[in-house]
Amino acid sequence: MVSNGSMHFMHFELILTQKACNLTTVYRDLVRNGGDTLSFFGGEYVAGDAPVANGAKSVGSVEAGSHTAVHRWVGDPTQPNSEDMGNFYSAGYDPVFYCHHANVDRMWKLWKDLGIAGHVEPTSTDWLNASYVFYDENQDLVRVTNEQCVSLSKLNYDYVENSKEVFPWRNSRPAKRSTSSQVASTAEVPTVDKLTFPVSLDKILKVRVKRPAVNRSAADKATASEVLLINGIKFDSNKFVKFDVFVNDKLKDGVVTTPCDPEYAGGFAQIPHSDMAKMSMNSAARFGLTELLEDTTTEGEEYATVTLVPRAGCEDLTVGEILIQLVPLSST
Ligand SMILES: [Cu+2]
């Protein structure tokens, strides 16, 4: 009976831990990694650009994070390519797809309403005029532009006002590490210039990347966010691919960091396009470092130690470039 009781207690603890971790995931997608327009929305595809196979547009923070995670979780793992929600061609067959994407739309609204500098929608005419065709309720084709979708009042719907009840993740920034938990010396880890790119992610990759500035002041952080760029991510679009990114994750011996910890920068994940012939995709990812460096007490470090951990489908995935940039928050 006693062991049964403690089992229940452990189970309860795990649920609480998972819930807190999930809230941290939403916080990361909307705040930490969504600090500027490009980081939140992902790269724009513009007419005249190179086709997908050659271009390298970055994914958005929600898109590659919680959005893709839900596709994967709800997909059918017994199917070779994780059908229905777990695959591009079949996701719309599952009615939950529409609930899921309505919530992604809501996350856009929440991101905008946070009122954080840098949370600005694209303003280029090209983006505003981009259009799509849909069937309306009379089965007539109608053309809809981005501009017509940006304003919820034009669409005649809205979401519940921000409140504690619908905003439980707002205070889910990871707890700050004490200085003593970090092991500063990582001289055995190669610097990025010692690697030959493109580099394979068939195993864990650990590299030190020089930061453009150290000990940035609050004023510096208000004008530019520090962003880790993983460019030229090439992979096979036929299968689910995922890798995780940790920064300054070398803690005391025996302490293993997880996606619930402040060292977790985020992940890159793509559900497969299994109806296509084998096709090489080229993408990129952006991870916000400003808060991460504060949370891990490493703002004073000249280099960031970046760890890429392959999780699925990375046997033939390669990375073309890893660098850190300051992104001005006034730019849109
Ligand atoms: Cu989706």
mmCIF file of C-alpha atoms and ligand atoms in Angstrom:
data_model
loop_
_atom_site.group_PDB
_atom_site.id
_atom_site.type_symbol
_atom_site.label_atom_id
_atom_site.label_comp_id
_atom_site.label_asym_id
_atom_site.label_seq_id
_atom_site.Cartn_x
_atom_site.Cartn_y
_atom_site.Cartn_z
ATOM 1 C CA MET A 1 0.000 0.000 0.000
ATOM 2 C CA VAL A 2 2.817 2.357 0.876
ATOM 3 C CA SER A 3 4.582 1.705 -2.430
ATOM 4 C CA ASN A 4 1.302 2.113 -4.257
ATOM 5 C CA GLY A 5 0.837 5.482 -2.553
ATOM 6 C CA SER A 6 4.307 6.680 -3.455
ATOM 7 C CA MET A 7 3.781 5.463 -7.023
ATOM 8 C CA HIS A 8 0.722 7.686 -7.222
ATOM 9 C CA PHE A 9 2.700 10.548 -5.743
ATOM 10 C CA MET A 10 5.492 10.047 -8.290
ATOM 11 C CA HIS A 11 2.951 9.937 -11.098
ATOM 12 C CA PHE A 12 1.416 13.194 -9.855
ATOM 13 C CA GLU A 13 4.893 14.769 -9.684
ATOM 14 C CA LEU A 14 5.619 13.702 -13.269
ATOM 15 C CA ILE A 15 2.361 15.225 -14.499
ATOM 16 C CA LEU A 16 3.200 18.506 -12.757
ATOM 17 C CA THR A 17 6.710 18.470 -14.243
ATOM 18 C CA GLN A 18 5.391 17.730 -17.729
ATOM 19 C CA LYS A 19 2.772 20.450 -17.446
ATOM 20 C CA ALA A 20 5.389 23.018 -16.391
ATOM 21 C CA CYS A 21 7.645 21.831 -19.230
ATOM 22 C CA ASN A 22 4.839 22.193 -21.789
ATOM 23 C CA LEU A 23 4.116 25.740 -20.578
ATOM 24 C CA THR A 24 7.827 26.518 -20.969
ATOM 25 C CA THR A 25 7.586 25.250 -24.565
ATOM 26 C CA VAL A 26 4.824 27.746 -25.363
ATOM 27 C CA TYR A 27 6.750 30.542 -23.628
ATOM 28 C CA ARG A 28 9.842 29.653 -25.679
ATOM 29 C CA ASP A 29 7.929 29.680 -28.991
ATOM 30 C CA LEU A 30 6.145 32.982 -28.323
ATOM 31 C CA VAL A 31 8.712 34.983 -26.366
ATOM 32 C CA ARG A 32 12.255 33.640 -26.256
ATOM 33 C CA ASN A 33 12.426 32.434 -29.878
ATOM 34 C CA GLY A 34 9.818 34.814 -31.328
ATOM 35 C CA GLY A 35 11.713 38.021 -30.623
ATOM 36 C CA ASP A 36 11.670 39.414 -34.162
ATOM 37 C CA THR A 37 9.449 39.156 -37.220
ATOM 38 C CA LEU A 38 11.556 36.640 -39.111
ATOM 39 C CA SER A 39 12.129 34.438 -36.068
ATOM 40 C CA PHE A 40 8.393 34.186 -35.345
ATOM 41 C CA PHE A 41 6.991 33.913 -38.879
ATOM 42 C CA GLY A 42 9.861 32.223 -40.695
ATOM 43 C CA GLY A 43 11.266 33.330 -44.035
ATOM 44 C CA GLU A 44 8.996 34.711 -46.745
ATOM 45 C CA TYR A 45 8.814 32.942 -50.084
ATOM 46 C CA VAL A 46 8.794 35.604 -52.756
ATOM 47 C CA ALA A 47 8.164 35.199 -56.505
ATOM 48 C CA GLY A 48 11.473 34.915 -58.331
ATOM 49 C CA ASP A 49 13.215 33.223 -55.376
ATOM 50 C CA ALA A 50 15.093 29.992 -55.932
ATOM 51 C CA PRO A 51 12.904 26.901 -55.583
ATOM 52 C CA VAL A 52 12.626 25.202 -52.181
ATOM 53 C CA ALA A 53 15.346 22.682 -52.980
ATOM 54 C CA ASN A 54 17.926 25.447 -53.348
ATOM 55 C CA GLY A 55 16.566 28.232 -51.188
ATOM 56 C CA ALA A 56 17.116 28.355 -47.450
ATOM 57 C CA LYS A 57 14.143 29.974 -45.749
ATOM 58 C CA SER A 58 14.098 29.696 -41.982
ATOM 59 C CA VAL A 59 11.208 28.081 -40.138
ATOM 60 C CA GLY A 60 9.110 30.074 -37.653
ATOM 61 C CA SER A 61 9.373 29.506 -33.889
ATOM 62 C CA VAL A 62 5.846 28.115 -33.390
ATOM 63 C CA GLU A 63 5.930 26.320 -36.749
ATOM 64 C CA ALA A 64 9.028 24.253 -35.985
ATOM 65 C CA GLY A 65 8.254 23.968 -32.257
ATOM 66 C CA SER A 66 4.868 23.310 -30.651
ATOM 67 C CA HIS A 67 2.996 23.251 -33.987
ATOM 68 C CA THR A 68 5.026 20.408 -35.458
ATOM 69 C CA ALA A 69 5.112 18.610 -32.092
ATOM 70 C CA VAL A 70 1.297 18.374 -32.074
ATOM 71 C CA HIS A 71 1.270 17.074 -35.671
ATOM 72 C CA ARG A 72 3.731 14.382 -34.673
ATOM 73 C CA TRP A 73 2.003 13.415 -31.401
ATOM 74 C CA VAL A 74 -1.432 13.141 -32.994
ATOM 75 C CA GLY A 75 -0.164 11.314 -36.090
ATOM 76 C CA ASP A 76 -0.391 7.533 -36.247
ATOM 77 C CA PRO A 77 2.969 6.051 -35.226
ATOM 78 C CA THR A 78 1.928 2.606 -36.518
ATOM 79 C CA GLN A 79 1.999 3.975 -40.079
ATOM 80 C CA PRO A 80 5.420 3.999 -41.730
ATOM 81 C CA ASN A 81 5.190 7.720 -42.460
ATOM 82 C CA SER A 82 2.975 8.673 -39.499
ATOM 83 C CA GLU A 83 -0.158 9.302 -41.539
ATOM 84 C CA ASP A 84 -3.030 11.786 -40.987
ATOM 85 C CA MET A 85 -1.752 14.591 -38.705
ATOM 86 C CA GLY A 86 1.816 13.317 -38.960
ATOM 87 C CA ASN A 87 2.181 13.899 -42.706
ATOM 88 C CA PHE A 88 1.716 16.962 -44.902
ATOM 89 C CA TYR A 89 -0.493 15.322 -47.511
ATOM 90 C CA SER A 90 -2.892 13.707 -45.013
ATOM 91 C CA ALA A 91 -2.993 16.144 -42.046
ATOM 92 C CA GLY A 92 -6.236 17.757 -43.258
ATOM 93 C CA TYR A 93 -8.041 14.382 -43.207
ATOM 94 C CA ASP A 94 -8.089 14.526 -39.404
ATOM 95 C CA PRO A 95 -10.746 16.985 -38.096
ATOM 96 C CA VAL A 96 -8.424 17.963 -35.222
ATOM 97 C CA PHE A 97 -6.202 19.608 -37.866
ATOM 98 C CA TYR A 98 -8.648 22.535 -38.002
ATOM 99 C CA CYS A 99 -8.706 22.965 -34.201
ATOM 100 C CA HIS A 100 -4.924 22.783 -34.167
ATOM 101 C CA HIS A 101 -4.465 25.408 -36.855
ATOM 102 C CA ALA A 102 -7.119 27.679 -35.346
ATOM 103 C CA ASN A 103 -4.981 27.578 -32.195
ATOM 104 C CA VAL A 104 -1.842 28.386 -34.192
ATOM 105 C CA ASP A 105 -3.755 31.408 -35.523
ATOM 106 C CA ARG A 106 -4.625 32.302 -31.913
ATOM 107 C CA MET A 107 -0.933 32.065 -30.950
ATOM 108 C CA TRP A 108 -0.227 34.671 -33.631
ATOM 109 C CA LYS A 109 -2.767 36.991 -31.953
ATOM 110 C CA LEU A 110 -1.268 36.334 -28.491
ATOM 111 C CA TRP A 111 2.241 37.045 -29.830
ATOM 112 C CA LYS A 112 1.061 40.348 -31.271
ATOM 113 C CA ASP A 113 -0.799 41.324 -28.075
ATOM 114 C CA LEU A 114 2.272 40.787 -25.875
ATOM 115 C CA GLY A 115 3.349 44.304 -26.870
ATOM 116 C CA ILE A 116 7.036 43.386 -26.967
ATOM 117 C CA ALA A 117 9.314 45.457 -29.232
ATOM 118 C CA GLY A 118 10.089 43.317 -32.264
ATOM 119 C CA HIS A 119 6.677 41.592 -32.252
ATOM 120 C CA VAL A 120 5.785 43.268 -35.522
ATOM 121 C CA GLU A 121 4.025 41.705 -38.506
ATOM 122 C CA PRO A 122 5.695 41.850 -41.919
ATOM 123 C CA THR A 123 4.923 45.131 -43.661
ATOM 124 C CA SER A 124 6.289 44.487 -47.151
ATOM 125 C CA THR A 125 3.773 44.951 -49.949
ATOM 126 C CA ASP A 126 4.890 41.636 -51.400
ATOM 127 C CA TRP A 127 3.797 39.821 -48.241
ATOM 128 C CA LEU A 128 0.565 41.785 -47.809
ATOM 129 C CA ASN A 129 -0.460 41.135 -51.426
ATOM 130 C CA ALA A 130 0.385 37.431 -51.426
ATOM 131 C CA SER A 131 -2.842 35.547 -52.097
ATOM 132 C CA TYR A 132 -4.433 32.100 -52.011
ATOM 133 C CA VAL A 133 -7.604 30.686 -53.560
ATOM 134 C CA PHE A 134 -10.283 28.904 -51.526
ATOM 135 C CA TYR A 135 -13.812 27.648 -52.112
ATOM 136 C CA ASP A 136 -16.466 29.625 -50.255
ATOM 137 C CA GLU A 137 -19.745 28.277 -48.849
ATOM 138 C CA ASN A 138 -21.282 28.412 -52.385
ATOM 139 C CA GLN A 139 -18.394 26.379 -53.822
ATOM 140 C CA ASP A 140 -17.155 29.437 -55.706
ATOM 141 C CA LEU A 141 -13.423 30.105 -55.873
ATOM 142 C CA VAL A 142 -12.403 33.247 -53.988
ATOM 143 C CA ARG A 143 -8.983 34.839 -53.750
ATOM 144 C CA VAL A 144 -7.833 35.939 -50.287
ATOM 145 C CA THR A 145 -4.749 38.062 -49.589
ATOM 146 C CA ASN A 146 -2.554 38.095 -46.493
ATOM 147 C CA GLU A 147 -3.636 41.675 -45.880
ATOM 148 C CA GLN A 148 -7.286 40.578 -45.602
ATOM 149 C CA CYS A 149 -6.334 37.992 -42.951
ATOM 150 C CA VAL A 150 -4.130 40.144 -40.704
ATOM 151 C CA SER A 151 -6.995 42.095 -39.186
ATOM 152 C CA LEU A 152 -9.279 39.844 -37.131
ATOM 153 C CA SER A 153 -12.044 42.468 -37.265
ATOM 154 C CA LYS A 154 -12.149 42.034 -41.049
ATOM 155 C CA LEU A 155 -12.521 38.287 -40.534
ATOM 156 C CA ASN A 156 -15.401 38.766 -38.080
ATOM 157 C CA TYR A 157 -14.018 36.705 -35.248
ATOM 158 C CA ASP A 158 -11.814 37.228 -32.225
ATOM 159 C CA TYR A 159 -10.259 35.311 -29.341
ATOM 160 C CA VAL A 160 -10.879 35.639 -25.614
ATOM 161 C CA GLU A 161 -8.982 38.534 -24.092
ATOM 162 C CA ASN A 162 -5.614 37.737 -22.591
ATOM 163 C CA SER A 163 -6.058 36.611 -19.014
ATOM 164 C CA LYS A 164 -4.462 34.306 -16.478
ATOM 165 C CA GLU A 165 -6.816 31.502 -17.592
ATOM 166 C CA VAL A 166 -5.832 31.541 -21.250
ATOM 167 C CA PHE A 167 -2.311 32.737 -20.576
ATOM 168 C CA PRO A 168 -0.897 30.208 -18.102
ATOM 169 C CA TRP A 169 2.435 30.077 -19.945
ATOM 170 C CA ARG A 170 3.128 33.822 -19.605
ATOM 171 C CA ASN A 171 5.164 33.322 -16.417
ATOM 172 C CA SER A 172 6.796 30.081 -17.566
ATOM 173 C CA ARG A 173 10.233 31.467 -18.336
ATOM 174 C CA PRO A 174 12.721 28.817 -17.116
ATOM 175 C CA ALA A 175 14.165 29.402 -13.645
ATOM 176 C CA LYS A 176 17.558 31.098 -13.717
ATOM 177 C CA ARG A 177 20.632 28.948 -13.021
ATOM 178 C CA SER A 178 22.901 29.926 -10.173
ATOM 179 C CA THR A 179 26.405 30.877 -11.312
ATOM 180 C CA SER A 180 27.874 27.840 -9.618
ATOM 181 C CA SER A 181 25.925 25.359 -11.754
ATOM 182 C CA GLN A 182 27.864 26.327 -14.872
ATOM 183 C CA VAL A 183 31.212 24.857 -15.793
ATOM 184 C CA ALA A 184 32.822 27.721 -17.696
ATOM 185 C CA SER A 185 35.845 26.007 -19.227
ATOM 186 C CA THR A 186 34.913 24.308 -22.504
ATOM 187 C CA ALA A 187 38.278 24.683 -24.261
ATOM 188 C CA GLU A 188 38.145 21.067 -25.472
ATOM 189 C CA VAL A 189 35.109 21.898 -27.636
ATOM 190 C CA PRO A 190 36.207 23.048 -31.138
ATOM 191 C CA THR A 191 35.349 26.521 -32.357
ATOM 192 C CA VAL A 192 33.113 26.803 -35.409
ATOM 193 C CA ASP A 193 36.015 27.750 -37.743
ATOM 194 C CA LYS A 194 37.612 24.333 -37.027
ATOM 195 C CA LEU A 195 34.697 22.467 -38.609
ATOM 196 C CA THR A 196 34.337 21.671 -42.304
ATOM 197 C CA PHE A 197 30.850 22.584 -43.484
ATOM 198 C CA PRO A 198 28.450 21.136 -44.437
ATOM 199 C CA VAL A 199 28.685 19.001 -41.326
ATOM 200 C CA SER A 200 26.683 15.806 -40.805
ATOM 201 C CA LEU A 201 24.311 15.399 -37.879
ATOM 202 C CA ASP A 202 24.581 11.610 -37.771
ATOM 203 C CA LYS A 203 25.862 12.082 -34.213
ATOM 204 C CA ILE A 204 25.849 14.787 -31.532
ATOM 205 C CA LEU A 205 27.657 17.945 -32.678
ATOM 206 C CA LYS A 206 29.183 20.282 -30.106
ATOM 207 C CA VAL A 207 30.838 23.521 -31.194
ATOM 208 C CA ARG A 208 31.778 26.910 -29.756
ATOM 209 C CA VAL A 209 30.429 29.961 -31.573
ATOM 210 C CA LYS A 210 31.854 33.449 -31.016
ATOM 211 C CA ARG A 211 29.303 36.033 -29.930
ATOM 212 C CA PRO A 212 29.186 39.449 -31.623
ATOM 213 C CA ALA A 213 29.087 41.161 -28.204
ATOM 214 C CA VAL A 214 29.536 40.202 -24.555
ATOM 215 C CA ASN A 215 27.903 41.547 -21.370
ATOM 216 C CA ARG A 216 25.171 43.336 -23.293
ATOM 217 C CA SER A 217 23.377 45.983 -21.258
ATOM 218 C CA ALA A 218 19.609 46.277 -20.870
ATOM 219 C CA ALA A 219 19.738 49.161 -23.373
ATOM 220 C CA ASP A 220 21.629 46.977 -25.883
ATOM 221 C CA LYS A 221 19.044 44.222 -25.472
ATOM 222 C CA ALA A 222 16.197 46.672 -26.029
ATOM 223 C CA THR A 223 17.561 47.617 -29.442
ATOM 224 C CA ALA A 224 18.768 44.227 -30.737
ATOM 225 C CA SER A 225 18.133 40.601 -29.921
ATOM 226 C CA GLU A 226 20.913 38.022 -30.060
ATOM 227 C CA VAL A 227 19.999 35.140 -32.349
ATOM 228 C CA LEU A 228 21.642 31.785 -33.057
ATOM 229 C CA LEU A 229 21.315 30.924 -36.762
ATOM 230 C CA ILE A 230 21.535 27.351 -38.037
ATOM 231 C CA ASN A 231 21.613 27.783 -41.814
ATOM 232 C CA GLY A 232 21.634 25.406 -44.774
ATOM 233 C CA ILE A 233 19.838 22.529 -43.015
ATOM 234 C CA LYS A 234 19.582 19.883 -45.755
ATOM 235 C CA PHE A 235 17.453 16.785 -45.216
ATOM 236 C CA ASP A 236 15.269 14.198 -46.904
ATOM 237 C CA SER A 237 11.653 15.414 -46.995
ATOM 238 C CA ASN A 238 10.310 11.837 -47.041
ATOM 239 C CA LYS A 239 10.754 11.253 -43.345
ATOM 240 C CA PHE A 240 10.218 12.916 -40.010
ATOM 241 C CA VAL A 241 13.366 14.817 -38.985
ATOM 242 C CA LYS A 242 14.107 16.391 -35.645
ATOM 243 C CA PHE A 243 17.144 17.694 -33.818
ATOM 244 C CA ASP A 244 17.389 19.606 -30.555
ATOM 245 C CA VAL A 245 19.625 22.576 -29.817
ATOM 246 C CA PHE A 246 21.180 23.231 -26.411
ATOM 247 C CA VAL A 247 23.402 26.189 -25.530
ATOM 248 C CA ASN A 248 25.944 26.281 -22.678
ATOM 249 C CA ASP A 249 24.619 22.950 -21.453
ATOM 250 C CA LYS A 250 27.754 21.725 -19.755
ATOM 251 C CA LEU A 251 26.703 21.523 -16.138
ATOM 252 C CA LYS A 252 28.202 19.722 -13.180
ATOM 253 C CA ASP A 253 29.074 16.070 -13.739
ATOM 254 C CA GLY A 254 26.051 13.853 -13.871
ATOM 255 C CA VAL A 255 23.570 16.654 -14.613
ATOM 256 C CA VAL A 256 21.889 16.012 -17.958
ATOM 257 C CA THR A 257 19.946 18.891 -19.453
ATOM 258 C CA THR A 258 16.507 18.269 -20.956
ATOM 259 C CA PRO A 259 14.078 20.315 -23.090
ATOM 260 C CA CYS A 260 12.590 21.572 -19.797
ATOM 261 C CA ASP A 261 15.824 23.325 -18.796
ATOM 262 C CA PRO A 262 16.972 26.893 -19.564
ATOM 263 C CA GLU A 263 19.854 25.508 -21.691
ATOM 264 C CA TYR A 264 17.350 24.171 -24.239
ATOM 265 C CA ALA A 265 17.296 26.649 -27.151
ATOM 266 C CA GLY A 266 14.627 24.736 -29.084
ATOM 267 C CA GLY A 267 14.273 22.165 -31.808
ATOM 268 C CA PHE A 268 14.114 21.861 -35.556
ATOM 269 C CA ALA A 269 11.388 19.446 -36.670
ATOM 270 C CA GLN A 270 9.599 18.762 -39.935
ATOM 271 C CA ILE A 271 6.824 16.280 -40.622
ATOM 272 C CA PRO A 272 7.322 14.281 -43.832
ATOM 273 C CA HIS A 273 5.939 14.884 -47.325
ATOM 274 C CA SER A 274 5.659 11.186 -48.028
ATOM 275 C CA ASP A 275 3.601 11.512 -51.205
ATOM 276 C CA MET A 276 6.581 13.069 -52.951
ATOM 277 C CA ALA A 277 9.511 11.379 -54.572
ATOM 278 C CA LYS A 278 12.599 11.623 -52.399
ATOM 279 C CA MET A 279 13.403 15.298 -52.286
ATOM 280 C CA SER A 280 16.203 17.170 -50.577
ATOM 281 C CA MET A 281 14.899 20.126 -48.567
ATOM 282 C CA ASN A 282 16.959 23.140 -47.543
ATOM 283 C CA SER A 283 15.886 25.109 -44.501
ATOM 284 C CA ALA A 284 17.213 27.187 -41.613
ATOM 285 C CA ALA A 285 16.358 27.833 -37.966
ATOM 286 C CA ARG A 286 16.718 30.760 -35.552
ATOM 287 C CA PHE A 287 16.932 30.568 -31.763
ATOM 288 C CA GLY A 288 16.773 33.546 -29.405
ATOM 289 C CA LEU A 289 19.787 33.765 -27.107
ATOM 290 C CA THR A 290 19.125 36.988 -25.179
ATOM 291 C CA GLU A 291 17.004 35.384 -22.443
ATOM 292 C CA LEU A 292 18.778 32.012 -22.662
ATOM 293 C CA LEU A 293 22.131 33.584 -21.765
ATOM 294 C CA GLU A 294 20.531 35.403 -18.832
ATOM 295 C CA ASP A 295 18.758 32.251 -17.636
ATOM 296 C CA THR A 296 21.946 30.170 -17.841
ATOM 297 C CA THR A 297 24.078 32.933 -16.261
ATOM 298 C CA THR A 298 26.431 32.973 -19.256
ATOM 299 C CA GLU A 299 25.969 36.531 -20.580
ATOM 300 C CA GLY A 300 29.647 37.178 -19.800
ATOM 301 C CA GLU A 301 30.966 34.292 -21.958
ATOM 302 C CA GLU A 302 32.808 35.221 -25.166
ATOM 303 C CA TYR A 303 31.691 31.986 -26.855
ATOM 304 C CA ALA A 304 28.390 30.113 -26.748
ATOM 305 C CA THR A 305 28.778 26.343 -26.684
ATOM 306 C CA VAL A 306 26.151 24.987 -29.068
ATOM 307 C CA THR A 307 25.091 21.323 -28.953
ATOM 308 C CA LEU A 308 22.982 19.840 -31.756
ATOM 309 C CA VAL A 309 21.374 16.538 -30.727
ATOM 310 C CA PRO A 310 19.905 14.380 -33.536
ATOM 311 C CA ARG A 311 16.560 12.844 -32.466
ATOM 312 C CA ALA A 312 14.983 11.428 -35.639
ATOM 313 C CA GLY A 313 15.810 11.067 -39.331
ATOM 314 C CA CYS A 314 19.151 12.926 -39.078
ATOM 315 C CA GLU A 315 21.368 10.163 -40.565
ATOM 316 C CA ASP A 316 21.727 12.128 -43.796
ATOM 317 C CA LEU A 317 20.910 15.615 -42.476
ATOM 318 C CA THR A 318 23.650 18.213 -42.859
ATOM 319 C CA VAL A 319 24.101 21.746 -41.523
ATOM 320 C CA GLY A 320 25.751 24.427 -43.666
ATOM 321 C CA GLU A 321 26.495 27.217 -41.195
ATOM 322 C CA ILE A 322 26.242 28.056 -37.479
ATOM 323 C CA LEU A 323 26.593 31.661 -36.335
ATOM 324 C CA ILE A 324 25.318 34.238 -33.854
ATOM 325 C CA GLN A 325 23.979 37.624 -34.964
ATOM 326 C CA LEU A 326 22.481 40.718 -33.395
ATOM 327 C CA VAL A 327 19.099 41.424 -34.988
ATOM 328 C CA PRO A 328 17.910 45.056 -34.736
ATOM 329 C CA LEU A 329 14.430 45.112 -33.181
ATOM 330 C CA SER A 330 13.304 48.124 -35.187
ATOM 331 C CA SER A 331 13.585 46.210 -38.462
ATOM 332 C CA THR A 332 10.526 44.472 -39.841
HETATM 333 CU CU CU B 1 0.191 22.301 -39.389
#
